[in-house]
Amino acid sequence: MAFLEIKDLHVEVAGKEILKGCTLSIEEGEVHAIMGPNGSGKSTLANVIAGNPVYKVTKGSLLFRGQNMLEMSPDERARAGVFMAFQSPVELPGVGIAQFLKTALNEKLKSMGKPELDAVQFIKRLKTRAQALNISDAMLKRSVNEGFSGGEKKKMETFQMAFLEPDFCILDEMDAGLDIDALKTVSDGINVMREKTRSFLLITHFQRLLNYIEPDYIHIMIDGQIVHSGDKLLAKSLEEKGYDEYR
Amino acid sequence: MNTDNILLIKKGDVITQRHISDQYMTFEPNASEPLECFLLVFKGDTQIQVNLKEEGATCLIQALYLIDKDHKANIDIKISHLGRDTKSSQIIKGIATDQSKVSFFGNIYIDNNAQKSDGYQNHRALLLSDDACVQAVPALEIYADDVKCSHGSATGPLDENALFYLLSRGISSKSAKKILLESFVSGMIPTEYNSIIQQWIEDHV
Ligand SMILES: Nc1ncnc2c1ncn2[C@@H]1O[C@H](COP(=O)(O)OP(=O)(O)O)[C@@H](O)[C@H]1O
Ligand SMILES: [Mg+2]
């Protein structure tokens, strides 16, 4: 049984078919990257895995650890271990970061039949994960993403992931808008999470991110399908030759 | 649950509560004692008229309506800027669910003697069901030329993207809606009355 098994997935948004038979399989502990031109359907795939109701699956299957994800609500998928770092996260004015993460973690623990964290344990976990990503106490006091710069939003997504410790992490364009220092901080935050039991799907259209986070496999998505897969060397050849030979 | 409408008047640090139902209220604050009032509406007609006559008089009105079942609510706020340099600010927020119907009339009148006055009004409503309806009718009547006056209104369902974001973190749909509604109403009514509002939200998600 594969960790994540996507077969012949067809997905529509606003009446238009975006994914046109996407097939992808990821094993436990692996890091996969999907590269592809703008508009090829990479974010659509990420959103479908996370369960965004805007995207309608018309055909195909999506199994996570053998469970049929298509029958699960987005929150059930998250509690089962799926996490997506959004390409463009929303701002939630008036929703404090601590309250937000406490609710998320406690609901997950409750669903696993584990006790909730008490206030001391919670603060400790929040602070240690924040420090590792250079997130200040002042920033933790703010509302989720409200008024954050592009780079701060990416950091906040990575921080949430580090805090919630999901088993399957989807990172949609984590490198977009990050300067080199921030890219390094975010990449370090992701790399320390690499474990035998945790898998990653990195979405990017630049090779740059893959210099910091080395994937096991790279897939090329063109027009809603994975048209080619290879190892990490593929990124270099894409950088030089572009996507034309795969179109 | 007690669903009487509540009117709170704040003077300095002191808040006094007046229970109201279907009534017309009129206020005439002077410059040394600004009117600061909070209104929590569950149903019925509420009319507030504020006359800002004295030079420099100001008022702040925050109204929150929470309407369910087949209840109707009419909220009618009229601010008359009659004296120079008068200032008004109205923040109105509401949540309507089930088959409820809400009308909000917000009128800012600025007399020709009320130069340098400033009138502000903002209305935002969330609809939690397809059958709920909110009609907002803002009206500005301005007869002086050297004034500031602005208003805005927005009505719609909960933001789908915000909801999905919360769900994607493992937060259940009920908790996610609660979080969004609580952030929407936060700061509208003095915190002593939070529990009434939280209970209403809890009962309607
Ligand atoms: N919510 C949406 N509503 C309408 N069209 C969408 C939506 N999301 C994606 N699309 C369309 O689907 C196509 C693929 O988009 P996307 O998956 O974001 O591509 P990528 O992430 O590879 O750049 C684009 O043509 C885009 O306009
Ligand atoms: Mg994208």
Coordinates of C-alpha atoms in Angstrom, one line a residue, chain A:
Chain A
M1 CA 0.0 0.0 0.0
A2 CA 1.4 3.3 -1.1
F3 CA 1.5 6.3 1.3
L4 CA -0.3 8.5 -1.2
E5 CA -1.8 7.0 -4.4
I6 CA -3.4 9.2 -7.0
K7 CA -4.8 7.5 -10.1
D8 CA -6.1 9.1 -13.3
L9 CA -7.5 12.1 -11.4
H10 CA -9.7 14.5 -13.4
V11 CA -10.7 17.7 -11.8
E12 CA -12.9 20.6 -12.8
V13 CA -13.0 24.1 -11.5
A14 CA -15.7 26.6 -12.6
G15 CA -16.8 24.1 -15.2
K16 CA -13.4 23.8 -16.8
E17 CA -11.3 20.6 -16.7
I18 CA -7.9 21.4 -15.1
L19 CA -6.5 18.1 -14.1
K20 CA -6.8 15.7 -17.0
G21 CA -5.8 12.3 -15.7
C22 CA -3.1 12.9 -13.1
T23 CA -1.3 9.9 -11.7
L24 CA 1.2 10.0 -8.8
S25 CA 2.4 7.7 -6.1
I26 CA 4.4 8.7 -3.1
E27 CA 5.9 6.3 -0.5
E28 CA 6.5 7.0 3.2
G29 CA 9.6 9.2 3.9
E30 CA 9.9 10.4 0.3
V31 CA 10.2 14.0 -0.9
H32 CA 8.7 14.6 -4.3
A33 CA 8.7 17.8 -6.3
I34 CA 6.3 18.9 -9.0
M35 CA 7.5 21.5 -11.4
G36 CA 5.6 22.9 -14.3
P37 CA 4.7 26.2 -16.0
N38 CA 2.2 28.6 -14.6
G39 CA -1.4 27.4 -15.0
S40 CA -0.5 23.8 -15.5
G41 CA -2.6 22.7 -12.5
K42 CA -0.1 22.3 -9.7
S43 CA -2.0 24.3 -7.1
T44 CA -5.2 22.5 -8.2
L45 CA -3.6 19.2 -7.4
A46 CA -2.5 20.5 -4.0
N47 CA -6.0 21.9 -3.2
V48 CA -7.7 18.7 -4.3
I49 CA -5.5 16.6 -2.0
A50 CA -6.4 19.0 0.9
G51 CA -10.1 18.8 0.0
N52 CA -10.9 22.3 -1.3
P53 CA -14.6 22.1 -2.3
V54 CA -14.1 24.6 -5.1
Y55 CA -12.3 21.8 -7.1
K56 CA -14.6 19.0 -8.3
V57 CA -13.2 15.6 -8.9
T58 CA -15.0 14.1 -11.8
K59 CA -13.0 10.9 -12.2
G60 CA -10.1 8.9 -10.6
S61 CA -9.0 8.0 -7.1
L62 CA -7.1 9.5 -4.3
L63 CA -5.9 7.2 -1.5
F64 CA -3.9 8.3 1.6
R65 CA -2.7 5.3 3.6
G66 CA -5.4 3.2 1.9
Q67 CA -8.1 5.6 3.0
N68 CA -10.4 7.1 0.3
M69 CA -9.7 10.8 0.7
L70 CA -12.4 11.8 -1.7
E71 CA -15.0 10.7 0.9
M72 CA -13.3 12.8 3.7
S73 CA -13.9 16.4 4.6
P74 CA -11.0 18.8 4.6
D75 CA -10.7 18.8 8.3
E76 CA -10.8 15.0 8.5
R77 CA -8.0 14.9 6.0
A78 CA -6.0 17.3 8.0
R79 CA -6.6 15.3 11.2
A80 CA -5.5 12.2 9.3
G81 CA -2.1 13.9 8.7
V82 CA -2.4 16.0 5.5
F83 CA -1.1 19.6 5.6
M84 CA -1.0 22.1 2.7
A85 CA 1.1 25.2 2.9
F86 CA -1.0 27.6 0.7
Q87 CA 0.5 29.4 -2.2
S88 CA -1.6 32.5 -1.2
P89 CA -2.8 32.0 2.4
V90 CA -5.8 34.1 3.5
E91 CA -5.7 36.7 6.2
L92 CA -7.9 36.1 9.2
P93 CA -8.3 39.4 11.0
G94 CA -9.3 39.0 14.6
V95 CA -8.2 35.3 14.8
G96 CA -5.1 35.2 17.0
I97 CA -2.3 32.8 15.9
A98 CA -2.2 31.1 19.3
Q99 CA -5.9 30.5 19.6
F100 CA -6.0 29.2 16.0
L101 CA -3.1 26.7 16.5
K102 CA -4.4 25.6 19.9
T103 CA -7.8 24.8 18.4
A104 CA -6.2 23.0 15.5
L105 CA -3.9 20.9 17.6
N106 CA -6.4 20.0 20.3
E107 CA -9.0 18.9 17.8
K108 CA -6.5 16.7 16.2
L109 CA -5.4 15.2 19.5
K110 CA -9.0 14.7 20.5
S111 CA -9.7 12.9 17.3
M112 CA -6.8 10.5 18.0
G113 CA -8.1 9.9 21.5
K114 CA -5.2 11.7 23.1
P115 CA -5.3 14.3 25.9
E116 CA -5.2 18.0 24.9
L117 CA -2.1 20.0 25.7
D118 CA -2.3 22.1 28.8
A119 CA -1.4 25.8 28.7
V120 CA 2.2 25.3 29.7
Q121 CA 2.9 22.5 27.2
F122 CA 1.2 24.5 24.5
I123 CA 3.2 27.7 25.0
K124 CA 6.4 25.8 25.2
R125 CA 5.7 24.0 21.9
L126 CA 4.5 27.3 20.3
K127 CA 7.7 29.2 21.4
T128 CA 10.2 26.5 20.4
R129 CA 8.8 26.1 16.9
A130 CA 8.5 29.8 16.5
Q131 CA 12.1 30.4 17.5
A132 CA 13.4 27.9 15.1
L133 CA 11.8 29.9 12.3
N134 CA 12.9 33.3 13.6
I135 CA 9.3 34.2 14.4
S136 CA 9.2 36.8 17.1
D137 CA 6.9 36.9 20.1
A138 CA 5.4 40.1 18.7
M139 CA 4.5 38.3 15.5
L140 CA 2.8 35.5 17.4
K141 CA 0.5 38.0 19.1
R142 CA -0.9 39.1 15.7
S143 CA -3.9 37.8 13.8
V144 CA -3.3 34.9 11.4
N145 CA -1.5 36.4 8.3
E146 CA -3.1 39.8 8.8
G147 CA -1.0 42.5 7.2
F148 CA 1.9 40.0 6.8
S149 CA 4.3 40.4 3.9
G150 CA 4.6 37.6 1.3
G151 CA 7.7 36.3 3.0
E152 CA 6.1 36.4 6.5
K153 CA 3.1 34.5 5.2
K154 CA 5.4 31.7 3.9
K155 CA 7.1 31.6 7.3
M156 CA 3.8 31.4 9.1
E157 CA 2.7 28.5 6.8
T158 CA 6.0 26.6 7.6
F159 CA 5.6 27.4 11.3
Q160 CA 2.1 26.0 11.4
M161 CA 3.4 22.9 9.7
A162 CA 6.2 22.5 12.2
F163 CA 3.7 23.1 15.0
L164 CA 1.1 20.6 13.8
E165 CA 3.6 17.9 12.8
P166 CA 1.6 16.5 9.9
D167 CA 2.7 13.2 8.2
F168 CA 2.2 14.5 4.6
C169 CA 3.3 18.0 3.8
I170 CA 2.3 19.8 0.6
L171 CA 4.2 23.0 0.1
D172 CA 2.8 25.1 -2.7
E173 CA 5.4 27.6 -4.1
M174 CA 7.1 28.1 -0.7
D175 CA 10.0 29.9 -2.4
A176 CA 7.9 32.6 -4.1
G177 CA 8.8 36.0 -2.8
L178 CA 11.4 34.9 -0.3
D179 CA 14.8 36.5 -0.1
I180 CA 17.8 34.2 0.3
D181 CA 17.9 34.5 4.2
A182 CA 14.2 33.7 4.5
L183 CA 14.5 30.9 2.0
K184 CA 17.2 29.4 4.0
T185 CA 15.3 29.7 7.3
V186 CA 12.2 28.2 5.7
S187 CA 14.2 25.4 4.0
D188 CA 16.0 24.5 7.3
G189 CA 12.5 24.4 9.0
I190 CA 11.4 21.9 6.4
N191 CA 14.6 19.9 6.3
V192 CA 14.5 19.2 10.1
M193 CA 11.1 17.7 9.6
R194 CA 12.3 15.1 7.1
E195 CA 11.7 11.7 8.7
K196 CA 11.2 8.1 7.6
T197 CA 7.5 8.4 8.4
R198 CA 6.8 11.8 6.8
S199 CA 6.5 12.6 3.1
F200 CA 6.6 15.9 1.2
L201 CA 5.2 17.2 -2.0
L202 CA 7.0 20.4 -3.0
I203 CA 5.5 22.5 -5.7
T204 CA 7.6 25.1 -7.5
H205 CA 8.5 26.4 -10.8
F206 CA 12.0 27.3 -9.9
Q207 CA 14.9 25.1 -9.4
R208 CA 16.2 27.4 -6.6
L209 CA 14.1 25.8 -3.8
L210 CA 15.4 22.3 -4.8
N211 CA 19.0 23.5 -4.1
Y212 CA 17.9 23.8 -0.5
I213 CA 15.5 20.9 -0.2
E214 CA 16.7 17.9 -2.1
P215 CA 13.9 15.9 -3.5
D216 CA 14.0 12.1 -4.2
Y217 CA 11.8 12.5 -7.3
I218 CA 10.8 15.3 -9.6
H219 CA 7.7 15.3 -11.8
I220 CA 6.8 17.6 -14.6
M221 CA 3.2 18.7 -14.9
I222 CA 2.0 20.1 -18.1
D223 CA -1.6 20.9 -18.9
G224 CA -3.1 18.8 -16.0
Q225 CA -1.0 15.7 -16.4
I226 CA 2.3 14.5 -15.1
V227 CA 4.2 14.0 -18.3
H228 CA 7.6 13.0 -17.1
S229 CA 9.3 11.9 -13.8
G230 CA 12.9 11.6 -12.9
D231 CA 15.4 12.1 -10.1
K232 CA 16.8 15.4 -8.8
L233 CA 19.0 15.9 -11.8
L234 CA 15.9 16.6 -13.8
A235 CA 15.7 20.1 -12.2
K236 CA 19.0 21.1 -13.7
S237 CA 18.1 20.0 -17.2
L238 CA 14.7 21.9 -16.9
E239 CA 16.6 25.0 -15.8
E240 CA 18.7 24.8 -18.9
K241 CA 16.2 23.6 -21.5
G242 CA 12.8 24.7 -20.1
Y243 CA 9.6 22.7 -20.5
D244 CA 9.3 22.8 -24.3
E245 CA 10.5 19.3 -25.0
Y246 CA 7.7 18.0 -22.7
R247 CA 4.8 19.9 -24.2

